[in-house]
PDB file of C-alpha atoms and ligand atoms in Angstrom:
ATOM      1  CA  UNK K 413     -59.631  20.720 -27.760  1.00  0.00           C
ATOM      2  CA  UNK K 414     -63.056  19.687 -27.440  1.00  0.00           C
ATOM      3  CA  UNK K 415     -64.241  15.921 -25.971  1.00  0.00           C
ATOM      4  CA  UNK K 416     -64.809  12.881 -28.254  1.00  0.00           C
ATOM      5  CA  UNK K 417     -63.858  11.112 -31.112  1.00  0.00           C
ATOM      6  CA  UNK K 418     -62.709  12.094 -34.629  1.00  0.00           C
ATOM      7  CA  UNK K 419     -65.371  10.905 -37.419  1.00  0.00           C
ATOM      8  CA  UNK K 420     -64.063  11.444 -40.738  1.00  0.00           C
ATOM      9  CA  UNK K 421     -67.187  10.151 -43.522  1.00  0.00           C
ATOM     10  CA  UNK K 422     -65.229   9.328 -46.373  1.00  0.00           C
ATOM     11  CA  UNK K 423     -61.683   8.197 -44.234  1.00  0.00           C
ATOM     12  CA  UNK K 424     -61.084   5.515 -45.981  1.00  0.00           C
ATOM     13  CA  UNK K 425     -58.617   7.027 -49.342  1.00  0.00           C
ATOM     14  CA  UNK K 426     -57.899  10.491 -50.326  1.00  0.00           C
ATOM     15  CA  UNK K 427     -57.831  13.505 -48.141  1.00  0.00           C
ATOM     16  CA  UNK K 428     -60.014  12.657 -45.792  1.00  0.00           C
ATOM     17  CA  UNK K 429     -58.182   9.311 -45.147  1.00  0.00           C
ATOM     18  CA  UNK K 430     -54.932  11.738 -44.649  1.00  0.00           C
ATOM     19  CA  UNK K 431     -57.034  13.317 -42.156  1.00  0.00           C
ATOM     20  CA  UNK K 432     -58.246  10.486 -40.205  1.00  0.00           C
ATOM     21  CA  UNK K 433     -54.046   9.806 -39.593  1.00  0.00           C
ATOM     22  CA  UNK K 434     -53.506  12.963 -38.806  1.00  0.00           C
ATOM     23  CA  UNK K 435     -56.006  12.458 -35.307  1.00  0.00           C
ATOM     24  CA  UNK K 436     -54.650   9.035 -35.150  1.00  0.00           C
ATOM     25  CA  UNK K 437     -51.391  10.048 -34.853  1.00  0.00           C
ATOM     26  CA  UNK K 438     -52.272  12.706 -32.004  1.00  0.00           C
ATOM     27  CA  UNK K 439     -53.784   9.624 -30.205  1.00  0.00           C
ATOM     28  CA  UNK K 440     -57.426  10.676 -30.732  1.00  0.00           C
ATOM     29  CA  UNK K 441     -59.915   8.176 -30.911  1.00  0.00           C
ATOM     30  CA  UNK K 442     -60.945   7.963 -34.698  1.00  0.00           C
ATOM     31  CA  UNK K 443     -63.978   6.876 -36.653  1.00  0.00           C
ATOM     32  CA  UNK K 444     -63.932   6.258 -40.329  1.00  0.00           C
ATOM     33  CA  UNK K 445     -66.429   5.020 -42.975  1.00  0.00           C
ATOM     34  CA  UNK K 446     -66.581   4.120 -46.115  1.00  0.00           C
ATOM     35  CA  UNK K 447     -68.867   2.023 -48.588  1.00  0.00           C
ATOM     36  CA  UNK K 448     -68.434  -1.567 -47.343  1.00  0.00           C
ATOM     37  CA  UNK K 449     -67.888  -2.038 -43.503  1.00  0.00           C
ATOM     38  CA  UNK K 450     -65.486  -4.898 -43.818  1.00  0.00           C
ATOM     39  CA  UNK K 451     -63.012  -2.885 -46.123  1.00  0.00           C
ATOM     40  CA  UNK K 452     -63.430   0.336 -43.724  1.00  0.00           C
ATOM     41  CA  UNK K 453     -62.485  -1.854 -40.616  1.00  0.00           C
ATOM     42  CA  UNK K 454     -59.452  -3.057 -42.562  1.00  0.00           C
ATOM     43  CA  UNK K 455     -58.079   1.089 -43.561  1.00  0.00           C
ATOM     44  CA  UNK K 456     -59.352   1.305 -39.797  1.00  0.00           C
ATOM     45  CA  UNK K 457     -56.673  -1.458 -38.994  1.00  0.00           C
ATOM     46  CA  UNK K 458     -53.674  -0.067 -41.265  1.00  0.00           C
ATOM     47  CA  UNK K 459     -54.715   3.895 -39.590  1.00  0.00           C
ATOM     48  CA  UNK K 460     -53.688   2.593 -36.308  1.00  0.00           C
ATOM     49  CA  UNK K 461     -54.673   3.265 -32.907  1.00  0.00           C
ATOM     50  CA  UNK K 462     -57.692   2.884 -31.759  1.00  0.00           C
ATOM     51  CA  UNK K 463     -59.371   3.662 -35.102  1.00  0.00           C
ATOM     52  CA  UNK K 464     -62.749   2.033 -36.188  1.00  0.00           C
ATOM     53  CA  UNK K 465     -64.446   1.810 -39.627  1.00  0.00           C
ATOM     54  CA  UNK K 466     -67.921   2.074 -40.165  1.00  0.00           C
ATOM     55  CA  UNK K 467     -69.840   1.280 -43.559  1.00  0.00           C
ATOM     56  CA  UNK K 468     -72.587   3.678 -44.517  1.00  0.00           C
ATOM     57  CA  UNK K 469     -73.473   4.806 -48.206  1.00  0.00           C
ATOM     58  CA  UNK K 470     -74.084   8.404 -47.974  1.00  0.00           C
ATOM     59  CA  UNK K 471     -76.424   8.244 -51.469  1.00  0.00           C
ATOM     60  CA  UNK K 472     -78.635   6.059 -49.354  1.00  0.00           C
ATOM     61  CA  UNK K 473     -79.463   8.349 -46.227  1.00  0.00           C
ATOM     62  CA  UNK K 474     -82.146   6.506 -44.685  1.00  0.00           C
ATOM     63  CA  UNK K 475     -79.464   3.735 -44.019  1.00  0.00           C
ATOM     64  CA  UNK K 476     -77.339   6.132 -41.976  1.00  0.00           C
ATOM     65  CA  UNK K 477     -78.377   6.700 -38.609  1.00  0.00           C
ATOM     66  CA  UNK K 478     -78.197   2.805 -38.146  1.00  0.00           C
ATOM     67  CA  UNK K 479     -74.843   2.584 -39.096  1.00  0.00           C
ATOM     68  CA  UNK K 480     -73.624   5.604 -37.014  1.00  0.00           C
ATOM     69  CA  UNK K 481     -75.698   4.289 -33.764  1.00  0.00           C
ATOM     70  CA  UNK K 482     -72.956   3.615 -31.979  1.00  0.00           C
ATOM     71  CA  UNK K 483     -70.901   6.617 -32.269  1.00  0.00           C
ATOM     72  CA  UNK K 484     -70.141   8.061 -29.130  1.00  0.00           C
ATOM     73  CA  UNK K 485     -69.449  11.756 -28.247  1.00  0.00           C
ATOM     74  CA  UNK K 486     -67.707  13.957 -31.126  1.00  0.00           C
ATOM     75  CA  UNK K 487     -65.302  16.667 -31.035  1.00  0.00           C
ATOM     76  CA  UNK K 488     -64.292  17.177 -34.886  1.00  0.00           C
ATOM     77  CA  UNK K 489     -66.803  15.714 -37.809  1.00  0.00           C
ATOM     78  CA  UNK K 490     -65.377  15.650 -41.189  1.00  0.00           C
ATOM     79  CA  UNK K 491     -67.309  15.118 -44.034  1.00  0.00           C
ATOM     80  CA  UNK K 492     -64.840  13.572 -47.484  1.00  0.00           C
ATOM     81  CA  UNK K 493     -66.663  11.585 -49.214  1.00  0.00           C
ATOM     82  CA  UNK K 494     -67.365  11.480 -53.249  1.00  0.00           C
ATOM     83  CA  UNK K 495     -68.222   9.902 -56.056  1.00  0.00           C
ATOM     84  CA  UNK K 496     -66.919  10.760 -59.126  1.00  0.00           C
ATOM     85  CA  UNK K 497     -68.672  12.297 -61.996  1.00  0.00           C
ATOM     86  CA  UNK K 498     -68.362  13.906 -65.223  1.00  0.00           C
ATOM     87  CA  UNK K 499     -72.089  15.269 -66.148  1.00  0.00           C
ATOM     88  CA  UNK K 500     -72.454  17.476 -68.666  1.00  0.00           C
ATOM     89  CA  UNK K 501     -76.027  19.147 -69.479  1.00  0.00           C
ATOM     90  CA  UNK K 502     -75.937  17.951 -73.345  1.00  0.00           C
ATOM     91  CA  UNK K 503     -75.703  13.978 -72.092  1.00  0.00           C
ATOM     92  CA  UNK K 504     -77.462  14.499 -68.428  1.00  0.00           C
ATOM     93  CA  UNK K 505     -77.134  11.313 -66.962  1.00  0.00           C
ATOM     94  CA  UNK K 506     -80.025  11.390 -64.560  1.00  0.00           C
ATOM     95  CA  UNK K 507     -79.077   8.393 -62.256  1.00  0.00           C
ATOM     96  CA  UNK K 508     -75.708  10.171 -61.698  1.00  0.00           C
ATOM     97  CA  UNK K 509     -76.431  13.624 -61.194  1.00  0.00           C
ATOM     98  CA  UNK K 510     -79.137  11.819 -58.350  1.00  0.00           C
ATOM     99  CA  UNK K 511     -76.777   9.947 -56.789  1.00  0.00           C
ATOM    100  CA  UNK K 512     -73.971  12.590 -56.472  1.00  0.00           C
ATOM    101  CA  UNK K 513     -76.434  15.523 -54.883  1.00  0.00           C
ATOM    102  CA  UNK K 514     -78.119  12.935 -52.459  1.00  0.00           C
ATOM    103  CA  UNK K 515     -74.679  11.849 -51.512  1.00  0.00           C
ATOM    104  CA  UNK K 516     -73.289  15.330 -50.895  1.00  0.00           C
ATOM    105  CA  UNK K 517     -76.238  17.426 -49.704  1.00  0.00           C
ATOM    106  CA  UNK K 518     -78.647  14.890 -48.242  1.00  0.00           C
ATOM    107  CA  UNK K 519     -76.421  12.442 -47.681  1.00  0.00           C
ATOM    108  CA  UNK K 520     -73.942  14.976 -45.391  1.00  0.00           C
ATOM    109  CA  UNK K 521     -76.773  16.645 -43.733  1.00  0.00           C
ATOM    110  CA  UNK K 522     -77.822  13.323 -42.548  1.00  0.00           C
ATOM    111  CA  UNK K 523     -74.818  12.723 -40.822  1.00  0.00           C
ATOM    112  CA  UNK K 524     -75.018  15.785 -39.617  1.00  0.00           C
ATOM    113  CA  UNK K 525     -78.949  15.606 -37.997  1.00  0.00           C
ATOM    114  CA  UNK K 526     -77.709  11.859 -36.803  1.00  0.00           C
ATOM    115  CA  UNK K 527     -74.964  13.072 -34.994  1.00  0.00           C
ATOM    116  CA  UNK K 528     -76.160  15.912 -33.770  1.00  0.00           C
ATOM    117  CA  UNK K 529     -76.811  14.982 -29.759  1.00  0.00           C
ATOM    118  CA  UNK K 530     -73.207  13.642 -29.859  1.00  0.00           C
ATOM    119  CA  UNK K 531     -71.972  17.124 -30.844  1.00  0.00           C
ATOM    120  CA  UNK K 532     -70.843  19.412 -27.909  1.00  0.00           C
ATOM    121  CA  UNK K 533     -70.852  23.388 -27.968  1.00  0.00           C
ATOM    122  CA  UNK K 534     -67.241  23.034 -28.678  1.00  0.00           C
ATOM    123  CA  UNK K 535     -67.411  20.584 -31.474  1.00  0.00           C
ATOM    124  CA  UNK K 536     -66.594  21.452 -34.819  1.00  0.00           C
ATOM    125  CA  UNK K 537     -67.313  20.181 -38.270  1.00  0.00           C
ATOM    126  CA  UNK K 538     -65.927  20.495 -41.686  1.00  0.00           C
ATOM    127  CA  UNK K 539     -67.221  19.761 -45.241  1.00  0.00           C
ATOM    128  CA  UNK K 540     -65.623  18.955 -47.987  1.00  0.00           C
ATOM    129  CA  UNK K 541     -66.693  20.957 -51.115  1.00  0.00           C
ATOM    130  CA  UNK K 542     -63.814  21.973 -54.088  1.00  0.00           C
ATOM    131  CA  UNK K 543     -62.396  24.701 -56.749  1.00  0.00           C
ATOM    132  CA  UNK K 544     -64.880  23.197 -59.496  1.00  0.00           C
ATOM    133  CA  UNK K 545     -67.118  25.478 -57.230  1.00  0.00           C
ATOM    134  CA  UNK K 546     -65.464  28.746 -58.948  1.00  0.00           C
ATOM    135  CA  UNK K 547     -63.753  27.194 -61.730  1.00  0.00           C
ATOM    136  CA  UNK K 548     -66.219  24.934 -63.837  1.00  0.00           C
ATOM    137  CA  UNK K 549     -65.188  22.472 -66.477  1.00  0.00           C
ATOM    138  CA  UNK K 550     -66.974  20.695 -69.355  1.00  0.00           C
ATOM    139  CA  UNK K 551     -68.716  17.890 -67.351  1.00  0.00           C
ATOM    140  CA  UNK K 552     -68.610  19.545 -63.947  1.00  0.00           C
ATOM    141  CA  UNK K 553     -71.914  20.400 -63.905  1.00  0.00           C
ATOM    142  CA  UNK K 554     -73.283  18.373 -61.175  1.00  0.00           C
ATOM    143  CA  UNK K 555     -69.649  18.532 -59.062  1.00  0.00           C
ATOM    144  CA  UNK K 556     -69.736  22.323 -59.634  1.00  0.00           C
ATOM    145  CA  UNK K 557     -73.479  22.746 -58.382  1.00  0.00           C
ATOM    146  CA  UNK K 558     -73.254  20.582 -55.259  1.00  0.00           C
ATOM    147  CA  UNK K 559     -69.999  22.548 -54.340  1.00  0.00           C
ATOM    148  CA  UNK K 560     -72.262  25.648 -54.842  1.00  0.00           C
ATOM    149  CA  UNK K 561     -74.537  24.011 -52.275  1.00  0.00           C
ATOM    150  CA  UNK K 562     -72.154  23.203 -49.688  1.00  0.00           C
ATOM    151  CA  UNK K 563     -71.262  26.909 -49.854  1.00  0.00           C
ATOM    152  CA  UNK K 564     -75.067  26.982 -48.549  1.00  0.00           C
ATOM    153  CA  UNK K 565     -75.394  24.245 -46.215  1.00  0.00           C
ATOM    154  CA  UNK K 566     -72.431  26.470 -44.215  1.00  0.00           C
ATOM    155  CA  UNK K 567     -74.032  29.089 -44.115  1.00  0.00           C
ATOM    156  CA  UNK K 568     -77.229  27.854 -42.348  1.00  0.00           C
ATOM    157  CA  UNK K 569     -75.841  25.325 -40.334  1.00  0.00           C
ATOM    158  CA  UNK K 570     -73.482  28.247 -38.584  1.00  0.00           C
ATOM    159  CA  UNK K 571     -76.739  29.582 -37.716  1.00  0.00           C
ATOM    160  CA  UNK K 572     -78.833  26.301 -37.159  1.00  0.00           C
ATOM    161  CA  UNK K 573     -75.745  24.395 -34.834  1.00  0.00           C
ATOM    162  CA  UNK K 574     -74.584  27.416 -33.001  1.00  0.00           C
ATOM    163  CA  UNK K 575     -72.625  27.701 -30.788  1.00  0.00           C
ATOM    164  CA  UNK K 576     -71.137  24.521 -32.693  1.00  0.00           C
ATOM    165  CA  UNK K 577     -68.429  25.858 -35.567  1.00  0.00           C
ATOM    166  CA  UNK K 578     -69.183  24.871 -38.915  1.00  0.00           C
ATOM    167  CA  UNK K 579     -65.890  25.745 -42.073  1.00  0.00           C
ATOM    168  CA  UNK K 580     -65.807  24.348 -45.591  1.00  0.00           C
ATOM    169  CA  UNK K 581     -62.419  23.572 -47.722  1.00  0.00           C
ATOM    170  CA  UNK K 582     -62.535  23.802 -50.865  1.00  0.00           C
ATOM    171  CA  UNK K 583     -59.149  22.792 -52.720  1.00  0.00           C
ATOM    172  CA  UNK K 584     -58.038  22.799 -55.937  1.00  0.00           C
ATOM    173  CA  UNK K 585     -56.707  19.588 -57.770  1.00  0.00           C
ATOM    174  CA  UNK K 586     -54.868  17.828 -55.285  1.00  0.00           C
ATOM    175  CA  UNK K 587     -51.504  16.628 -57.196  1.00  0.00           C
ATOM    176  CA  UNK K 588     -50.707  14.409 -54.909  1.00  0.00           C
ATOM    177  CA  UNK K 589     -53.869  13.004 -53.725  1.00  0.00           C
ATOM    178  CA  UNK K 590     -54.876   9.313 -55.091  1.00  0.00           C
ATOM    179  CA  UNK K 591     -57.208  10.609 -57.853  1.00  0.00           C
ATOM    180  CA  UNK K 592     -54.737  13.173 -59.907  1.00  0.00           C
ATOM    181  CA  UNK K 593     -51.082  12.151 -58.414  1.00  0.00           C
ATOM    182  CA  UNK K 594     -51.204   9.922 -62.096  1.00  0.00           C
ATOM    183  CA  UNK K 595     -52.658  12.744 -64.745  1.00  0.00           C
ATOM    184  CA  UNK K 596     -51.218  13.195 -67.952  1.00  0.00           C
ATOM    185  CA  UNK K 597     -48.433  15.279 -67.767  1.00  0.00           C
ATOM    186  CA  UNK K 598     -50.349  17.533 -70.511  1.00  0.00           C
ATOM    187  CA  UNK K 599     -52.957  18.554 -67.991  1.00  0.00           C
ATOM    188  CA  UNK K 600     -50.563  18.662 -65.079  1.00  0.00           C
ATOM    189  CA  UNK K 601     -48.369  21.225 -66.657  1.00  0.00           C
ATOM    190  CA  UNK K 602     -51.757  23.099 -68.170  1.00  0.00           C
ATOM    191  CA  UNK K 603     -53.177  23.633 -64.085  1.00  0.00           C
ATOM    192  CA  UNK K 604     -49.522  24.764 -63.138  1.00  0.00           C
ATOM    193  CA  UNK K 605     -49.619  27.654 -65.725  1.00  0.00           C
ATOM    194  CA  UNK K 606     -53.066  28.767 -64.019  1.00  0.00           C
ATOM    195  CA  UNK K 607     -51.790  28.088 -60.444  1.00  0.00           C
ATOM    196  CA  UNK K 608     -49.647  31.259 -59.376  1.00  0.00           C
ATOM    197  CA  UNK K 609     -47.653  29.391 -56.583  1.00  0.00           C
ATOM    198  CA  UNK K 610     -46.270  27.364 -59.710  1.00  0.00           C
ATOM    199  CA  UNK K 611     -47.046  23.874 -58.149  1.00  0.00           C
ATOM    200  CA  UNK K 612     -49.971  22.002 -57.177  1.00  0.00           C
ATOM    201  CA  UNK K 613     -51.432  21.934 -54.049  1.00  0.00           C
ATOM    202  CA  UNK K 614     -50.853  19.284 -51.966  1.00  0.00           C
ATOM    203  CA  UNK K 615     -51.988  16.540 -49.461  1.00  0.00           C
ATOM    204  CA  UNK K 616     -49.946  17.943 -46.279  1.00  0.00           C
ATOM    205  CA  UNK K 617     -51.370  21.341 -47.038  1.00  0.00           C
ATOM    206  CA  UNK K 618     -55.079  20.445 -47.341  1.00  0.00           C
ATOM    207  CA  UNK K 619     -54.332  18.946 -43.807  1.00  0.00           C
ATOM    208  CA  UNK K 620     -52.834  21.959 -42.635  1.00  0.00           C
ATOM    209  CA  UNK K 621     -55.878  23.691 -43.339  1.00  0.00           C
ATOM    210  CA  UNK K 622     -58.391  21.294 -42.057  1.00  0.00           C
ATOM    211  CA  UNK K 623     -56.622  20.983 -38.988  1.00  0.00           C
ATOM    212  CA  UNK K 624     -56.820  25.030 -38.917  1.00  0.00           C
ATOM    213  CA  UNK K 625     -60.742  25.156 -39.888  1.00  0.00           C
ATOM    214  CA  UNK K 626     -61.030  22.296 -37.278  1.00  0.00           C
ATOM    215  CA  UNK K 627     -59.616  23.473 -34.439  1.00  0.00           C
ATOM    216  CA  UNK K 628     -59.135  27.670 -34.391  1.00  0.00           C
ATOM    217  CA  UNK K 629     -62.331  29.096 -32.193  1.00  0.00           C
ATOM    218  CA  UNK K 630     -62.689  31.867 -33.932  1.00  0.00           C
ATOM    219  CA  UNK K 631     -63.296  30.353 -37.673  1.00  0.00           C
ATOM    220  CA  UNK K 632     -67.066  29.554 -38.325  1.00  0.00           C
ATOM    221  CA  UNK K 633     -68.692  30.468 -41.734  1.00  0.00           C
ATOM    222  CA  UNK K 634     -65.806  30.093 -43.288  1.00  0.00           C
ATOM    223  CA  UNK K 635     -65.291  28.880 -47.201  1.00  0.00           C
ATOM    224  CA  UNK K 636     -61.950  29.021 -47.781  1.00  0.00           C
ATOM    225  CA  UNK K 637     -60.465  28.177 -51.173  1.00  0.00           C
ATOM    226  CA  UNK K 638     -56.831  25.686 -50.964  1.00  0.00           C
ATOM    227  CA  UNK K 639     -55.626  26.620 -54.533  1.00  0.00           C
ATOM    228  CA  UNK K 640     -52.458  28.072 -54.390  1.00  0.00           C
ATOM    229  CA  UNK K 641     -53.973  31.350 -55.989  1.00  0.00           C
ATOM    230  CA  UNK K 642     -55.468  29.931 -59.125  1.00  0.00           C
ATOM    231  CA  UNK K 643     -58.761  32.185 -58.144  1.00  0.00           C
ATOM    232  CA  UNK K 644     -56.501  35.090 -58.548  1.00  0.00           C
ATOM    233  CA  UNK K 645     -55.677  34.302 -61.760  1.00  0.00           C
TER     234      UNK K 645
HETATM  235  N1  NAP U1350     -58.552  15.131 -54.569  1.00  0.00           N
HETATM  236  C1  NAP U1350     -58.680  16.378 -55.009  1.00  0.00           C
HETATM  237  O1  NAP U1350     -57.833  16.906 -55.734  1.00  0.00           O
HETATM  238  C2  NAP U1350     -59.885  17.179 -54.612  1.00  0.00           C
HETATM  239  C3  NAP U1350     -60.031  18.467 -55.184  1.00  0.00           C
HETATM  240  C4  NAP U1350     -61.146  19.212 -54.834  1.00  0.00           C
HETATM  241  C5  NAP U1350     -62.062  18.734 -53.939  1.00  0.00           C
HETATM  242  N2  NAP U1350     -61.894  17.498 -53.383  1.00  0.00           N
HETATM  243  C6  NAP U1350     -62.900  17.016 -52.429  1.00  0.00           C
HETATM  244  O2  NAP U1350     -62.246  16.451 -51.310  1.00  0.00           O
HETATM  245  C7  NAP U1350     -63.006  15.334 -50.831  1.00  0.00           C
HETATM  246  C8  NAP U1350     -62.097  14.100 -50.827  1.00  0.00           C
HETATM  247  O3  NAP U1350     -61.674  13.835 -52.167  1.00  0.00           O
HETATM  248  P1  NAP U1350     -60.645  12.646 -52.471  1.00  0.00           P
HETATM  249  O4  NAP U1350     -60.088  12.884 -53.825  1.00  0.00           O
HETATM  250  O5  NAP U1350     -59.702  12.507 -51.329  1.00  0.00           O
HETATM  251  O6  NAP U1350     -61.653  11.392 -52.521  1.00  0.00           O
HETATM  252  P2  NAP U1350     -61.355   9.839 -52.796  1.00  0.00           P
HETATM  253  O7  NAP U1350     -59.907   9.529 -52.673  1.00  0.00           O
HETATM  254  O8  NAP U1350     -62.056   9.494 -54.075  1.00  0.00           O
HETATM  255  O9  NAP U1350     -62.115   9.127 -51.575  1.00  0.00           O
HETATM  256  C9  NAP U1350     -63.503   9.150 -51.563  1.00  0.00           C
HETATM  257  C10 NAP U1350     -64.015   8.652 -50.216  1.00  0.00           C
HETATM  258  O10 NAP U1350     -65.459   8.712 -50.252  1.00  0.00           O
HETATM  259  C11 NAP U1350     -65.981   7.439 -49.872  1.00  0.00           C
HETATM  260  N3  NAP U1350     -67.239   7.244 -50.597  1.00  0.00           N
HETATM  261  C12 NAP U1350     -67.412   7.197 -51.952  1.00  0.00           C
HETATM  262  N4  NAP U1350     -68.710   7.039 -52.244  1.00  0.00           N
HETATM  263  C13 NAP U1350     -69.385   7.012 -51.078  1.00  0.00           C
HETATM  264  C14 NAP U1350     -70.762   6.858 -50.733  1.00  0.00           C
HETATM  265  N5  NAP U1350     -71.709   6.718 -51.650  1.00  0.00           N
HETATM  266  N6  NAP U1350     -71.098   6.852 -49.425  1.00  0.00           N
HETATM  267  C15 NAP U1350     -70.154   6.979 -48.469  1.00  0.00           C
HETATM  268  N7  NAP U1350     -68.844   7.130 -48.724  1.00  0.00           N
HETATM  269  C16 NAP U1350     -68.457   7.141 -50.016  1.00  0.00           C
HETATM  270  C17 NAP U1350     -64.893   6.435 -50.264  1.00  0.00           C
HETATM  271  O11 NAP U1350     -65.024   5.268 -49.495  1.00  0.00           O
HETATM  272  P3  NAP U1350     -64.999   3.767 -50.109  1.00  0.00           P
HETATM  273  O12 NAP U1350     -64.365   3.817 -51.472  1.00  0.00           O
HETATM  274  O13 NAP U1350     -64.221   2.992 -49.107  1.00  0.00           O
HETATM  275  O14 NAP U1350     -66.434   3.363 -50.158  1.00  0.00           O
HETATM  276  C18 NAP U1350     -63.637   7.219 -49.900  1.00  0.00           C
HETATM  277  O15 NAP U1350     -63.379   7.118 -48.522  1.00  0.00           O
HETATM  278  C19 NAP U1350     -64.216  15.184 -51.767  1.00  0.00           C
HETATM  279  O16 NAP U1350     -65.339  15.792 -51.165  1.00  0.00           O
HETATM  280  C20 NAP U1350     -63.793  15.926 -53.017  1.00  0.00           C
HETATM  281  O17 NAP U1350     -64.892  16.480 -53.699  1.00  0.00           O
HETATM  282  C21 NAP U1350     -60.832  16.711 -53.710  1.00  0.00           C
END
């Protein structure tokens, strides 16, 4: 595996949280952020290990190559974060739609260009994009279009960061994660019918596959779809 930390952007909840444990428990030296730096150093704390927090507000990129100074050298970047939205195109809410694409496309690629000297040949990084990429929803217009453009940003950076690997994920609802584990039962049982494994996916298996995207030297390029099948259906 290659030198360095472990930076997960967005480690402080949710999946990429899950991930940040995951190198934690393998004794790698973790970094995660979140919003506020105070509340990142205490996840940081409960994580374990020798795992920092970092505060840096990815809808505000000119802010984050201060707050990532002092990252050392990184083997795996993983880029989480979000901010919820529900947009549709007969209500645009301007301010939203802003923040959400600065966040995820800017916002990312910032990281990204920050981190960049810390990132060896062997490093890898994974994005974070999701299903609402393939499978839209009334409201998901913004969500579904940045998703779209991580598909992009892949693409180029493969060519752009060579020989460093560069993989998306892009899950379906998570059932477990923080965000759905509590959905009406309604809509629960509504995604199972369209999910061909009969379940949700879940936390351990998003994991799985980051871990896979993350580490195998041959995957680079690659979008790959967590969603038990649903893009089958
Ligand atoms: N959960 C799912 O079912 C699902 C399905 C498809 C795709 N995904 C994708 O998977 C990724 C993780 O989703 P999740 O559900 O695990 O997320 P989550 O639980 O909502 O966690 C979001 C993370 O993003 C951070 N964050 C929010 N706004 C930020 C900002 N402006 N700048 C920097 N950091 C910010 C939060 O940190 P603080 O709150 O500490 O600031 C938190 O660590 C996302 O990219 C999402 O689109 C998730």
């Amino acid at each position: 595996m290659a030198d360095g930390s472990v930076v997960v952007v967005g480690g402080t909840r949710g999946l990429g949280r899950e991930v940040a444990q995951f190198y934690a428990d393998q004794g790698r030296d973790v970094v995660i952020t979140g919003r506020d730096a105070t509340s990142a150093g205490a996840f940081a704390a409960e994580i374990g290990g020798s795992t920092r927090g970092v505060g840096l507000d990815l809808a505000e990129p000119e802010t984050i190559a201060a707050a990532l100074a002092d990252v050392g050298e990184v083997a795996h970047l993983v880029l989480a974060a979000i901010e919820r939205d529900s947009n549709s195109v007969k209500d645009y809410d301007i301010a939203a739609a802003m923040r959400l694409v600065t966040l995820k496309l800017v916002g990312y690629t910032e990281v990204i260009h920050t981190l960049l000297p810390k990132l060896g040949d062997d490093s890898s990084i994974l994005i974070f994009g999701g299903l609402a990429r393939d499978r839209p929803y009334p409201g998901s217009t913004t969500v579904t279009t940045v998703n779209g453009g991580v598909t992009g940003l892949v693409r180029t950076l493969v060519i752009e960061l060579a020989p460093r690997r560069v993989n998306a994920l892009h899950p379906a609802i998570v059932g477990d994660s923080p965000q759905w584990i509590d959905m009406p039962a309604e809509r629960h049982d509504a995604l199972v019918q369209r999910t061909p494994t009969g379940r949700l996916v879940t936390m351990a298996e998003v994991i799985d596959a980051s871990r896979f995207l993350l580490e195998n030297g041959a995957m680079n390029g690659i979008n790959l779809a967590v969603d038990g099948g649903w893009l089958c259906m």
